[in-house]
Coordinates of C-alpha atoms (C1' of nucleotides) in Angstrom, one line a residue:
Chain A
X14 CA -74.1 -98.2 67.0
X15 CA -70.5 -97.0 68.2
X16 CA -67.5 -99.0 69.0
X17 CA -67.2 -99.1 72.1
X18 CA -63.1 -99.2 71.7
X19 CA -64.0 -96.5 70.0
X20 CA -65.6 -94.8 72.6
X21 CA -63.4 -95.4 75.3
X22 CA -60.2 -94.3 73.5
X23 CA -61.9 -91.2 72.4
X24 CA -63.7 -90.4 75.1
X25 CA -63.3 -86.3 74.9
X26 CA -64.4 -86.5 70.8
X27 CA -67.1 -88.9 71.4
X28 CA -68.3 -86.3 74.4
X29 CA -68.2 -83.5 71.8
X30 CA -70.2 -85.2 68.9
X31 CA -73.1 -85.6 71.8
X32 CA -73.3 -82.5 72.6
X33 CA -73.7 -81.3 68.8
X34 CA -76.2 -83.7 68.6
X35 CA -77.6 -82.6 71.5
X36 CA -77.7 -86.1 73.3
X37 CA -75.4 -85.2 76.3
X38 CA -78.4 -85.3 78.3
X39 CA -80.3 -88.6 76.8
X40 CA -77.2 -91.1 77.4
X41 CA -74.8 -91.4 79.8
X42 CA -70.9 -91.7 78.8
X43 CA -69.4 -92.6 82.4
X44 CA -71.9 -95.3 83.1
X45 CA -71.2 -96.7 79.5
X46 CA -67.7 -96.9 80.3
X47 CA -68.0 -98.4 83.4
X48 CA -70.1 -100.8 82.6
X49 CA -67.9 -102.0 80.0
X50 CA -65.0 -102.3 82.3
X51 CA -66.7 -104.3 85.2
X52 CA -68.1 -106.7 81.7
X53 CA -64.3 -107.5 80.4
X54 CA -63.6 -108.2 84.5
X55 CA -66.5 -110.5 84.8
X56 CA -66.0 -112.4 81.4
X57 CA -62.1 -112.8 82.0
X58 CA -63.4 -114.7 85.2
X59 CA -66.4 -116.8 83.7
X60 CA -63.9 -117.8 81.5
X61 CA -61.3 -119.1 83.9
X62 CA -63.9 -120.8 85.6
X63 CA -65.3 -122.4 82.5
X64 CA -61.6 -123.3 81.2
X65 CA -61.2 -125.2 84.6
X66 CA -64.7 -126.8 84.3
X67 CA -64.3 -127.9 80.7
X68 CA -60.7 -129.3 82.1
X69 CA -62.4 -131.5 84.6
X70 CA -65.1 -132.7 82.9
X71 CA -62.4 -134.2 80.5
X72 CA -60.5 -136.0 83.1
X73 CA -63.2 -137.9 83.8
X74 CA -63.7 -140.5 81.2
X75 CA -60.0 -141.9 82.3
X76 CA -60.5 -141.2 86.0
X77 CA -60.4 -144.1 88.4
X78 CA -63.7 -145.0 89.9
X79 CA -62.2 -143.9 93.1
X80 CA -61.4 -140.5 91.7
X81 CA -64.5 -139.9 90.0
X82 CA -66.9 -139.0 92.4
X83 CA -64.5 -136.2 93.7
X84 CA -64.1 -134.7 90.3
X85 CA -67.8 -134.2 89.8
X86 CA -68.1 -132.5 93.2
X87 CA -65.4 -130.3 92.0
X88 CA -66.9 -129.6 89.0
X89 CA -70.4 -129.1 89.9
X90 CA -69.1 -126.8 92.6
X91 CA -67.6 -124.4 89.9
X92 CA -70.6 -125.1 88.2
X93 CA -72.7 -123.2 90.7
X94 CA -70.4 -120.4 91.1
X95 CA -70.1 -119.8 87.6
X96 CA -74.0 -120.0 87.3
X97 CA -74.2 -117.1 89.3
X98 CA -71.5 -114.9 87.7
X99 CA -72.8 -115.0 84.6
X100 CA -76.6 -114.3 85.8
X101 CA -74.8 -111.0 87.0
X102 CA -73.0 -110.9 83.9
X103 CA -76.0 -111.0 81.5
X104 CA -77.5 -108.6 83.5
X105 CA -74.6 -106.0 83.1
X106 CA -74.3 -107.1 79.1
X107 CA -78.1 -105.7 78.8
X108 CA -77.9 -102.5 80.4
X109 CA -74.7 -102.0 78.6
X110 CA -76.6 -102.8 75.4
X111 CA -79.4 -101.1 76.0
X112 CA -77.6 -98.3 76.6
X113 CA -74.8 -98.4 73.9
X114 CA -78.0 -98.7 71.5
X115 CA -79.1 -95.2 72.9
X116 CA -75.3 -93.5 71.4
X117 CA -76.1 -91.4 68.3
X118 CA -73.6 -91.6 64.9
X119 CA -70.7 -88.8 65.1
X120 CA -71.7 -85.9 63.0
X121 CA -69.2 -85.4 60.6
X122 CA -66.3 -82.6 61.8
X123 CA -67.6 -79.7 59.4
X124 CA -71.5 -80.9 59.9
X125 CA -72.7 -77.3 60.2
X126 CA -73.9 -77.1 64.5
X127 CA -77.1 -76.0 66.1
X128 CA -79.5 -77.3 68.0
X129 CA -82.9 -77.5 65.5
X130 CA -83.9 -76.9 62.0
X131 CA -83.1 -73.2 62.6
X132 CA -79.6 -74.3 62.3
X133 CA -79.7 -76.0 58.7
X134 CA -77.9 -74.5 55.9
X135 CA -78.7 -73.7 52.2
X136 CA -76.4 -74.3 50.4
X137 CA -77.7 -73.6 46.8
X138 CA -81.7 -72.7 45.4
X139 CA -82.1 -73.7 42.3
X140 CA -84.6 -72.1 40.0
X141 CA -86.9 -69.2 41.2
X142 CA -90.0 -69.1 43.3
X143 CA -93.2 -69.7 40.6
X144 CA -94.5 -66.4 39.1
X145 CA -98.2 -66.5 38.6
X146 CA -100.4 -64.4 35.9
X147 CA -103.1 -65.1 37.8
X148 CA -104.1 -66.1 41.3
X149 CA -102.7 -69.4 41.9
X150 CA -104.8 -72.3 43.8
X151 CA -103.4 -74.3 46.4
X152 CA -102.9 -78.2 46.0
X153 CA -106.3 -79.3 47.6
X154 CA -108.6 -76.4 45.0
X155 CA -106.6 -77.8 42.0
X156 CA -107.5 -81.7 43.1
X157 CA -111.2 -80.1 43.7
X158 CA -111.1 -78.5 40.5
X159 CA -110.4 -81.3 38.1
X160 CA -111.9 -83.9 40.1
X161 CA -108.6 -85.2 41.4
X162 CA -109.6 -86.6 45.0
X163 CA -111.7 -87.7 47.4
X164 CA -110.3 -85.9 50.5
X165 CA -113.3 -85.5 52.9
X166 CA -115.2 -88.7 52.3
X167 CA -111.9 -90.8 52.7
X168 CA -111.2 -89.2 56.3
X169 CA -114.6 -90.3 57.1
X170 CA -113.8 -94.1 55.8
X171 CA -110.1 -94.1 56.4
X172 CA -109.4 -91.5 59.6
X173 CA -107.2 -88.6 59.7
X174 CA -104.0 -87.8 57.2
X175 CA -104.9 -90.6 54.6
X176 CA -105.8 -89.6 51.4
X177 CA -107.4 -90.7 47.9
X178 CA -106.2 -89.3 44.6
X179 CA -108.3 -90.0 41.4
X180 CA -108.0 -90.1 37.6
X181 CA -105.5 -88.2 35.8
X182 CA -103.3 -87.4 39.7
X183 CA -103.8 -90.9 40.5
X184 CA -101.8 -92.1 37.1
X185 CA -99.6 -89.3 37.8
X186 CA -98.5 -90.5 41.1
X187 CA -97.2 -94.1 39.9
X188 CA -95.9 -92.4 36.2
X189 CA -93.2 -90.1 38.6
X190 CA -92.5 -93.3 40.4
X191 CA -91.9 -94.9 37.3
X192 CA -90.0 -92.2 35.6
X193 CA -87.8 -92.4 39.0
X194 CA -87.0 -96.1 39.2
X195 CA -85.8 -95.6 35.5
X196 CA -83.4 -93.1 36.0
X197 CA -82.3 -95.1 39.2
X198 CA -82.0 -98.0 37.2
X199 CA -79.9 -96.2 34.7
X200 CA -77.6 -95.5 37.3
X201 CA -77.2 -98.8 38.1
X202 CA -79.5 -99.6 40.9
X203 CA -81.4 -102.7 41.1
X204 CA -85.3 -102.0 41.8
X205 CA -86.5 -103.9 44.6
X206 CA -90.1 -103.9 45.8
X207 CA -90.2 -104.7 49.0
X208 CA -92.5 -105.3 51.7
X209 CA -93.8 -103.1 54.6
X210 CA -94.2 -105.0 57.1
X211 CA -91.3 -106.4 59.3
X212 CA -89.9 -108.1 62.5
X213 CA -88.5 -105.9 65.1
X214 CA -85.0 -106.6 64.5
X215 CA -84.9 -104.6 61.2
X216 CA -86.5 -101.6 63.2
X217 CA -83.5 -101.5 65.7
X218 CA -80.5 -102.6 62.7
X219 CA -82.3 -99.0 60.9
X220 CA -81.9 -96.9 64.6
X221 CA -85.8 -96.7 64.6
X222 CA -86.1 -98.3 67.5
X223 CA -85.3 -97.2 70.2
X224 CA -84.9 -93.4 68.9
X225 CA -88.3 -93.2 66.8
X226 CA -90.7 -95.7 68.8
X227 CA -93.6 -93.2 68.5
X228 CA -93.6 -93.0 64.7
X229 CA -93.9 -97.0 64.3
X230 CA -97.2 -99.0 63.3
X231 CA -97.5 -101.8 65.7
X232 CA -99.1 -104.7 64.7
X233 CA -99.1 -107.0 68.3
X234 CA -101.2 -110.1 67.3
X235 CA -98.3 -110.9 64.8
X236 CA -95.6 -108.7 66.9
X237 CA -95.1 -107.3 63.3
X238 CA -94.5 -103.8 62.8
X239 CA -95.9 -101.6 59.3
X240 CA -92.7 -100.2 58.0
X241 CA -92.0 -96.6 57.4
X242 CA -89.4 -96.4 54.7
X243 CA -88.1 -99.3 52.4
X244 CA -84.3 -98.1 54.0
X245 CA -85.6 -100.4 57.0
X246 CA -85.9 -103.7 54.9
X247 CA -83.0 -102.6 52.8
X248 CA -80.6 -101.8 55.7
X249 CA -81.5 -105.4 56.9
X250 CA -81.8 -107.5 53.4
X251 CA -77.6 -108.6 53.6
X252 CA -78.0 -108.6 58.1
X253 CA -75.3 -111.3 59.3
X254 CA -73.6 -111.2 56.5
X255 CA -69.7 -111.2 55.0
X256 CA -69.8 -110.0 51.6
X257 CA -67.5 -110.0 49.3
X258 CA -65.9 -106.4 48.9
X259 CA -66.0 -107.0 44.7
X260 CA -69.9 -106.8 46.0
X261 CA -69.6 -104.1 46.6
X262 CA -71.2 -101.3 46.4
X263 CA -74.3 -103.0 46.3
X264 CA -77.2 -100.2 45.0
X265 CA -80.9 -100.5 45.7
X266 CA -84.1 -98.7 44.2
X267 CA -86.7 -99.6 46.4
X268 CA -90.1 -99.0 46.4
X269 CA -93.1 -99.8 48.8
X270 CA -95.9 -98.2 50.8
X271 CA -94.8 -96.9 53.9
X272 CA -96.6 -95.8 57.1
X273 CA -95.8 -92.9 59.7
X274 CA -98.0 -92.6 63.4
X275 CA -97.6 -88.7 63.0
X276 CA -97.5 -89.2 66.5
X277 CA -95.0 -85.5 67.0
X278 CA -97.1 -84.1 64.3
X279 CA -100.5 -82.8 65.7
X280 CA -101.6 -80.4 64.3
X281 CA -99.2 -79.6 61.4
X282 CA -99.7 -80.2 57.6
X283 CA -103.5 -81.6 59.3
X284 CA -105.2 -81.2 55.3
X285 CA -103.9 -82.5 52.1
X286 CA -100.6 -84.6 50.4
X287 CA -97.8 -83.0 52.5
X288 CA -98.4 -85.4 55.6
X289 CA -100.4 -88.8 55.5
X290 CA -100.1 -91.5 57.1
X291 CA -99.7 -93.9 54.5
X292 CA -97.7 -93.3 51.1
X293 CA -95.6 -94.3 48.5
X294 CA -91.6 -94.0 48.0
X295 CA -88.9 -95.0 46.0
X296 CA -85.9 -95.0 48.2
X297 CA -82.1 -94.9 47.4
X298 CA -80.2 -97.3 49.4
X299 CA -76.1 -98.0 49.1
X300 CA -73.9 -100.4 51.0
X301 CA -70.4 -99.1 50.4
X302 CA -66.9 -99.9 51.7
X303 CA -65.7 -98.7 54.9
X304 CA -63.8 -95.8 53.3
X305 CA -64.7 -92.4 54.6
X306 CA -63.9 -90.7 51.1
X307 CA -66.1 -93.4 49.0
X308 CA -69.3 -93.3 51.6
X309 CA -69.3 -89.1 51.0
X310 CA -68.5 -89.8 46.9
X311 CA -71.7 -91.8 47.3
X312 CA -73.3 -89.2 49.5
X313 CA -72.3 -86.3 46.7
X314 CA -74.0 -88.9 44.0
X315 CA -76.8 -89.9 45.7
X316 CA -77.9 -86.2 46.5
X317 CA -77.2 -85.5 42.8
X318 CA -79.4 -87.8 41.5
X319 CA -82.2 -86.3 43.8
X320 CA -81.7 -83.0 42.3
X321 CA -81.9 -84.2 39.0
X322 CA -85.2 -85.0 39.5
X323 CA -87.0 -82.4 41.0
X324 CA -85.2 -80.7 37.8
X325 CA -86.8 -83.5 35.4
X326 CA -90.0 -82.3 37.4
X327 CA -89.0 -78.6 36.9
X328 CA -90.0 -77.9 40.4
X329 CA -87.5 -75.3 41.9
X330 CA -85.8 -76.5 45.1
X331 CA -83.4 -75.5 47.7
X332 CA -80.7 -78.1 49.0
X333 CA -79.8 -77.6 52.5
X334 CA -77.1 -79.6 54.5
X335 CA -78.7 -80.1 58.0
X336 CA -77.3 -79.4 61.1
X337 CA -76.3 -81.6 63.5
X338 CA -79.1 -81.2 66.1
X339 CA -81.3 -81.7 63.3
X340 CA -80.0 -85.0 61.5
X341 CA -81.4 -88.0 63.6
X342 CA -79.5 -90.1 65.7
X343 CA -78.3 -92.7 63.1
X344 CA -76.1 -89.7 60.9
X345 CA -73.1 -88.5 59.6
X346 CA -74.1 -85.8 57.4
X347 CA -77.4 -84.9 55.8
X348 CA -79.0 -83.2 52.8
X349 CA -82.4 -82.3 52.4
X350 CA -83.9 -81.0 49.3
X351 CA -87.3 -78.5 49.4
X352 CA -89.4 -77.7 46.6
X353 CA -90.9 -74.8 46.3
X354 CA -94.9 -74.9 47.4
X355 CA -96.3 -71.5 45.8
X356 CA -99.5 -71.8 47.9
X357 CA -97.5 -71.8 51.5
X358 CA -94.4 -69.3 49.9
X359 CA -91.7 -71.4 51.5
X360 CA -90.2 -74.6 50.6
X361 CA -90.8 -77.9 51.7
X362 CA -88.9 -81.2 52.2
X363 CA -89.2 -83.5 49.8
X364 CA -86.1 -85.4 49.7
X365 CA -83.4 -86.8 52.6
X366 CA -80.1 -88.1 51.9
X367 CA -78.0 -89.5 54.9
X368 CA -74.6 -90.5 55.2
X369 CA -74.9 -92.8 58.2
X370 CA -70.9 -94.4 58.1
X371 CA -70.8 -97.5 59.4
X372 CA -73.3 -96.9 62.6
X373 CA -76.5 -98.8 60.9
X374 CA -73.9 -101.6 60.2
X375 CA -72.6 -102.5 63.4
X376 CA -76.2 -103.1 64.5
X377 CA -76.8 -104.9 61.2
X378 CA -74.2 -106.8 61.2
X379 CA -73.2 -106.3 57.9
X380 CA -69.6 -106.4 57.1
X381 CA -67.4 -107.4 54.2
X382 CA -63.8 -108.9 53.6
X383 CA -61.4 -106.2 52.6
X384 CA -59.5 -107.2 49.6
X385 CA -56.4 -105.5 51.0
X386 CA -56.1 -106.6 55.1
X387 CA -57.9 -109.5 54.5
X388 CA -60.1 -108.3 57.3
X389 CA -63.5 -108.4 57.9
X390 CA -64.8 -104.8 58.3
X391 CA -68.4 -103.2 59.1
X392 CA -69.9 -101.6 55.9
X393 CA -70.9 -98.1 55.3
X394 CA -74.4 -97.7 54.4
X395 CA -76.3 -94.1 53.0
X396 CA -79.7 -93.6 51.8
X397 CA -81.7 -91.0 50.3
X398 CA -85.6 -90.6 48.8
X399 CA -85.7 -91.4 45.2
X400 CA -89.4 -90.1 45.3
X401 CA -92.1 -90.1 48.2
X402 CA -95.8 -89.3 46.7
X403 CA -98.3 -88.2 47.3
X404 CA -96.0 -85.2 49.3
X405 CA -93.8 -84.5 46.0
X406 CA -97.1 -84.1 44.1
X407 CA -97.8 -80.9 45.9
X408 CA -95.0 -78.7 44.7
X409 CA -95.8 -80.5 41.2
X410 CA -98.8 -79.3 40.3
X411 CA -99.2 -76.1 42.3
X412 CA -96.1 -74.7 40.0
X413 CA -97.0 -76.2 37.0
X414 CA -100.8 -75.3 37.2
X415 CA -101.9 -73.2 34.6
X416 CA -104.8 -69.9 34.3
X417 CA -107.7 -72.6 33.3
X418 CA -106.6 -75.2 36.3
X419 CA -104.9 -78.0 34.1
X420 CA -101.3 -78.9 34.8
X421 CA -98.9 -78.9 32.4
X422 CA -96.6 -82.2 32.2
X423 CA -92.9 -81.7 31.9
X424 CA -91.1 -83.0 28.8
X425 CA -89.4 -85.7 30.7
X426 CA -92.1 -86.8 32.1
X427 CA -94.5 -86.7 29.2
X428 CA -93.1 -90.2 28.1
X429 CA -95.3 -91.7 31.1
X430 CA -98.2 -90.1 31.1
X431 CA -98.8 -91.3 27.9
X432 CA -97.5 -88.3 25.8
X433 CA -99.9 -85.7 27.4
X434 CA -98.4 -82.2 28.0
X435 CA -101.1 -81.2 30.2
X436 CA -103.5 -82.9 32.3
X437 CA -106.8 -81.6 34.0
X438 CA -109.3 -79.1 32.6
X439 CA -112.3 -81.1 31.3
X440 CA -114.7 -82.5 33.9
Chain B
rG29 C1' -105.8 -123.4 59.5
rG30 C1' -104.2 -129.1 59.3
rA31 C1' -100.3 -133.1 58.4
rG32 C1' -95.2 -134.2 57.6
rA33 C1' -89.8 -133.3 56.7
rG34 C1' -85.7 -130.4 57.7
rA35 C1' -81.9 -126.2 59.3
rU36 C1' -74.1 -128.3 60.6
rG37 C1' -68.4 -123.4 58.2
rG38 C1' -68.3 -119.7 51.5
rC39 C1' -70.7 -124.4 49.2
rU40 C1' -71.6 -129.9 49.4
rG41 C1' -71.9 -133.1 53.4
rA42 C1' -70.5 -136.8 57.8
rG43 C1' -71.5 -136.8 62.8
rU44 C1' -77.6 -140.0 68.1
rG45 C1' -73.8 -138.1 75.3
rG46 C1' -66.9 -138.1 76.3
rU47 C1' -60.1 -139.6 70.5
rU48 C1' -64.7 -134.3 67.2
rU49 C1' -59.7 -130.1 68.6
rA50 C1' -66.7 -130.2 64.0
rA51 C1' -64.6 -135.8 59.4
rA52 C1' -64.2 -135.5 54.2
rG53 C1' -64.7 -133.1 49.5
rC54 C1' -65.2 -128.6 46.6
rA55 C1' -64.1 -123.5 46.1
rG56 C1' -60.4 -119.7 47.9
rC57 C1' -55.3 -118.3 49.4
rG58 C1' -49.7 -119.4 49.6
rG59 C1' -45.9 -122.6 47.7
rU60 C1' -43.3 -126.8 44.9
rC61 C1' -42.9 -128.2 39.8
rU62 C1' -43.3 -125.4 34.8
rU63 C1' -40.9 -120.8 29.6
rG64 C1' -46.2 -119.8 31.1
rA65 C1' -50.6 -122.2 32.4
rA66 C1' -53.2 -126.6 33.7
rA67 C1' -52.7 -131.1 36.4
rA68 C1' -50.3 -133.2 40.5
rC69 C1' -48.3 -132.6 45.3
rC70 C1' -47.4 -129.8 50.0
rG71 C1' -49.3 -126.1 53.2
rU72 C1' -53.1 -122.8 54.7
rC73 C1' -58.1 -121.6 55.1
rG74 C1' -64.9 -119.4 60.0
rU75 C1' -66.8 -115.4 63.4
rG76 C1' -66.8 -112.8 67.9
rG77 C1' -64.4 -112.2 72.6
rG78 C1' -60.7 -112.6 76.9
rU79 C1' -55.4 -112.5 78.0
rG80 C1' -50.3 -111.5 76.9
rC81 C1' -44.8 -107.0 74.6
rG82 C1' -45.1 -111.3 71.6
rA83 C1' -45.1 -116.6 69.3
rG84 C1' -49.2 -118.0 71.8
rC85 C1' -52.9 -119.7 75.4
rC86 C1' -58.0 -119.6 76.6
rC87 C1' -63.7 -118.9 76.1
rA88 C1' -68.2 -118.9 73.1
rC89 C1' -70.7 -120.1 68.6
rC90 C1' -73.6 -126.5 64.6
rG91 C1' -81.2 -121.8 62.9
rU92 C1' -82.7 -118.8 67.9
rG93 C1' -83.7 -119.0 73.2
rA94 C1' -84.2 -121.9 77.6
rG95 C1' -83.4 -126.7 80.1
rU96 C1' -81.3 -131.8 81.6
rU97 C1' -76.0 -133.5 82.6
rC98 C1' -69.6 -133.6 85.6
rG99 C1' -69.9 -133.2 80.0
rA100 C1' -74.6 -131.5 74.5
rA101 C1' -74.0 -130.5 67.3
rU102 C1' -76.2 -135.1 69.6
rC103 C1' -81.3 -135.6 74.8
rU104 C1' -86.0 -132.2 76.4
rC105 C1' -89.1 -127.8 75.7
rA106 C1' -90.5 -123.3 73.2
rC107 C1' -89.7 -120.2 69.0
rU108 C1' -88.0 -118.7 63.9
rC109 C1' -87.3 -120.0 59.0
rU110 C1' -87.3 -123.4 54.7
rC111 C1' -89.5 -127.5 51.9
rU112 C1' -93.7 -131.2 50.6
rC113 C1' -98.9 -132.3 50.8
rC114 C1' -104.2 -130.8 52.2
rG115 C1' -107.7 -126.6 53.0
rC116 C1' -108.7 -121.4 52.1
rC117 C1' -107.5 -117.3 49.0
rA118 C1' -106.2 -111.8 45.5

RNA sequence: GGAGAGAUGGCUGAGUGGUUUAAAGCAGCGGUCUUGAAAACCGUCGUGGGUGCGAGCCCACCGUGAGUUCGAAUCUCACUCUCUCCGCCA
């Protein structure tokens, strides 16, 4: 959410930042505005009337019996009128919210523009593109090969985009997790498991509602909603609250099952890992002081850590810096990282760090008392995957598979998966 | 699923329709005293909003949302959450 001081003092800036986004179309500025200018009429009013109402009603305990009845008219009178001011008044306040809850984050100034994914920017590739000796399998032949999964009859149990990994992939899957939440932990995050199912409030403090409706779980006999990323319990864990700023920053490493409708998705990625509708991440999460140089520090380390891991998984990546018709609604800046998948020759996504400033906050309502000003001020919160399986476990073993089908385990890695260097082979 | 108790500021906790402008204490902050500190004493101390150049004045908020009333922390209803007990259960 924006300040709408904000917004009306910077009205040309604020016009600009939509149109990168390419929102000028999906909110309207003027009516915003407007709206917010007939509100601060109406509530100076309501609250002259109540100020004369609350004036009354205390004259009345000392009024003469005479007087009393009189005073009551009076009141009740304002009473009325004030009733229906503020009917139109609540009225205005929920169109105005609604639609304030529609304005995307600013991108930050030097966000590279463009309208879609065409416009994103690589900034570095580390490693090369896998070279193969031999003809290389994709994902779904090496899981068929070494009795890994149990793709076709799950569908038939389960639906569409789930999936079932078995034996030595299965381990696999929670040993990278594991490996993850270590190194997170070493960086001083506290591991949080946390649950995947949530009220709807949490949905809107994350900007998934209303921006992402199509992409939620909906649970309606509970009016609970399956969560798609442990950012949406995190975002909401400190919601209300004035933290200290010693807090802060306040790091999370948390991990939980999450689950994505698909719903824009037909079609694409339809067999194998890459896109199911239920899976498991480990997700970075940072509340931060309102300090635009500390949030993009965090941003820079955050992003770091990511790459440190798909180099722990030797898996060579490309980090691009999104532009801003690609980043979602609620963001500031954005870096994705994409491994290399040998069986597709291009890279894909497997990591997403956001910047969001202080726009998930204001919805949040999760501020902090500033050491300095003694003020209370809106946090700024960033995010970014630690891990998402079983996606990441694509580019893993396609580049690490060897001649005979095994995979061969990374020395880093080795630790948690019980010492082995490969894995596979043996039926 | 059944029965009961409860939710008041950062914390503890008083308050059952109008001197409550939410008492009091603790913690915090500023000061006096002191070589310094502690103690003691004095002062200050919630959030959001409206209005004003400003000191200020005003409005709302006692879990959330409705309602009764001239007037609600207090009465009514619904909901949320917490705790205790019973039942079921990985």
């Amino acid at each position: 959410m924006l300040d709408i001081k904000f917004i009306t003092e910077n009205q040309d800036l604020v016009r600009e930042g939509l149109k990168k986004k390419g929102f000028e179309k999906k909110v309207n500025l003027d009516e915003l505005i407007s709206l917010h200018s007939e509100i601060t009429k109406l509530i100076t009013s309501t609250q002259s009337k109540k100020e004369e109402k609350n004036r009354l009603s205390n004259s009345i305990k000392s009024a003469s019996n005479e007087e009393r009845p009189q005073i009551i008219e009076k009141s009740k009178k304002i009473g009325e009128e004030l009733k229906a001011e503020e009917e139109k008044l609540s009225e205005l306040q929920k169109k105005f919210d609604s639609e304030l809850a529609r304005m995307p984050n600013m991108p930050a100034p030097d966000a590279p523009v463009g309208v879609d994914d065409s416009g994103n920017k690589v900034i570095r590739k580390i490693g090369e593109p896998t070279k193969f000796a031999f003809e290389p399998l994709d994902h779904i032949a090496l899981m068929e090969k070494n009795n890994w999964g149990e793709m076709e009859r799950i569908a038939g149990v389960c639906g569409s985009r789930t999936y079932a990994i078995k034996n030595d992939l299965a381990k696999l899957e929670l040993a990278i997790h594991m490996m993850v939440l270590d190194k997170l932990s070493e960086n001083g995050f506290n591991i949080i498991n946390v649950p995947s199912i949530a009220k709807e409030r949490p949905l809107y403090n994350m900007g998934y509602l209303p921006f992402a409706s199509d992409e939620i779980y909906y649970m309606p006999a509970d009016e609970l909603y399956l969560s798609g990323t442990a950012e949406l319990v995190l975002n909401s864990l400190h919601m209300d609250e004035i933290l200290n700023e010693n807090d802060l920053p306040i790091l999370y490493a948390g991990f939980s099952p999450c689950f994505r409708r698909e719903a824009g998705a037909a079609g694409k990625d339809t067999r194998g890992l890459v896109r199911v509708h239920q899976f498991m991440k480990t997700e970075q999460f940072v509340i931060c002081k309102n300090d635009i140089k500390e949030s993009e520090a965090w941003h820079q380390k955050l992003l770091a850590i990511s790459e440190e891991i798909l180099k722990d998984l030797e898996v060579p990546y490309q980090v691009l810096e999104v532009c801003t018709g690609d980043m979602g609604a609620p963001k500031y800046r954005q870096y994705d990282l994409e491994a290399w998948v040998p069986s597709q020759g291009v890279y894909r996504e497997t990591h997403s760090a956001s910047n969001i400033t202080e726009w998930q906050a204001r919805r949040t309502n999760l501020r902090y008392r500033d050491n300095q000003d003694g003020k209370v001020k809106f946090a700024h919160t960033l995010n970014n995957t630690g891990i998402a399986t079983p996606r990441a476990l694509v580019p893993f073993i396609e580049n690490h598979q060897q001649a005979d089908g095994t995979v061969k385990i990374p020395a880093k890695l080795q630790p948690y998966m019980g010492g082995k260097k490969f894995i596979g082979g043996k039926i």
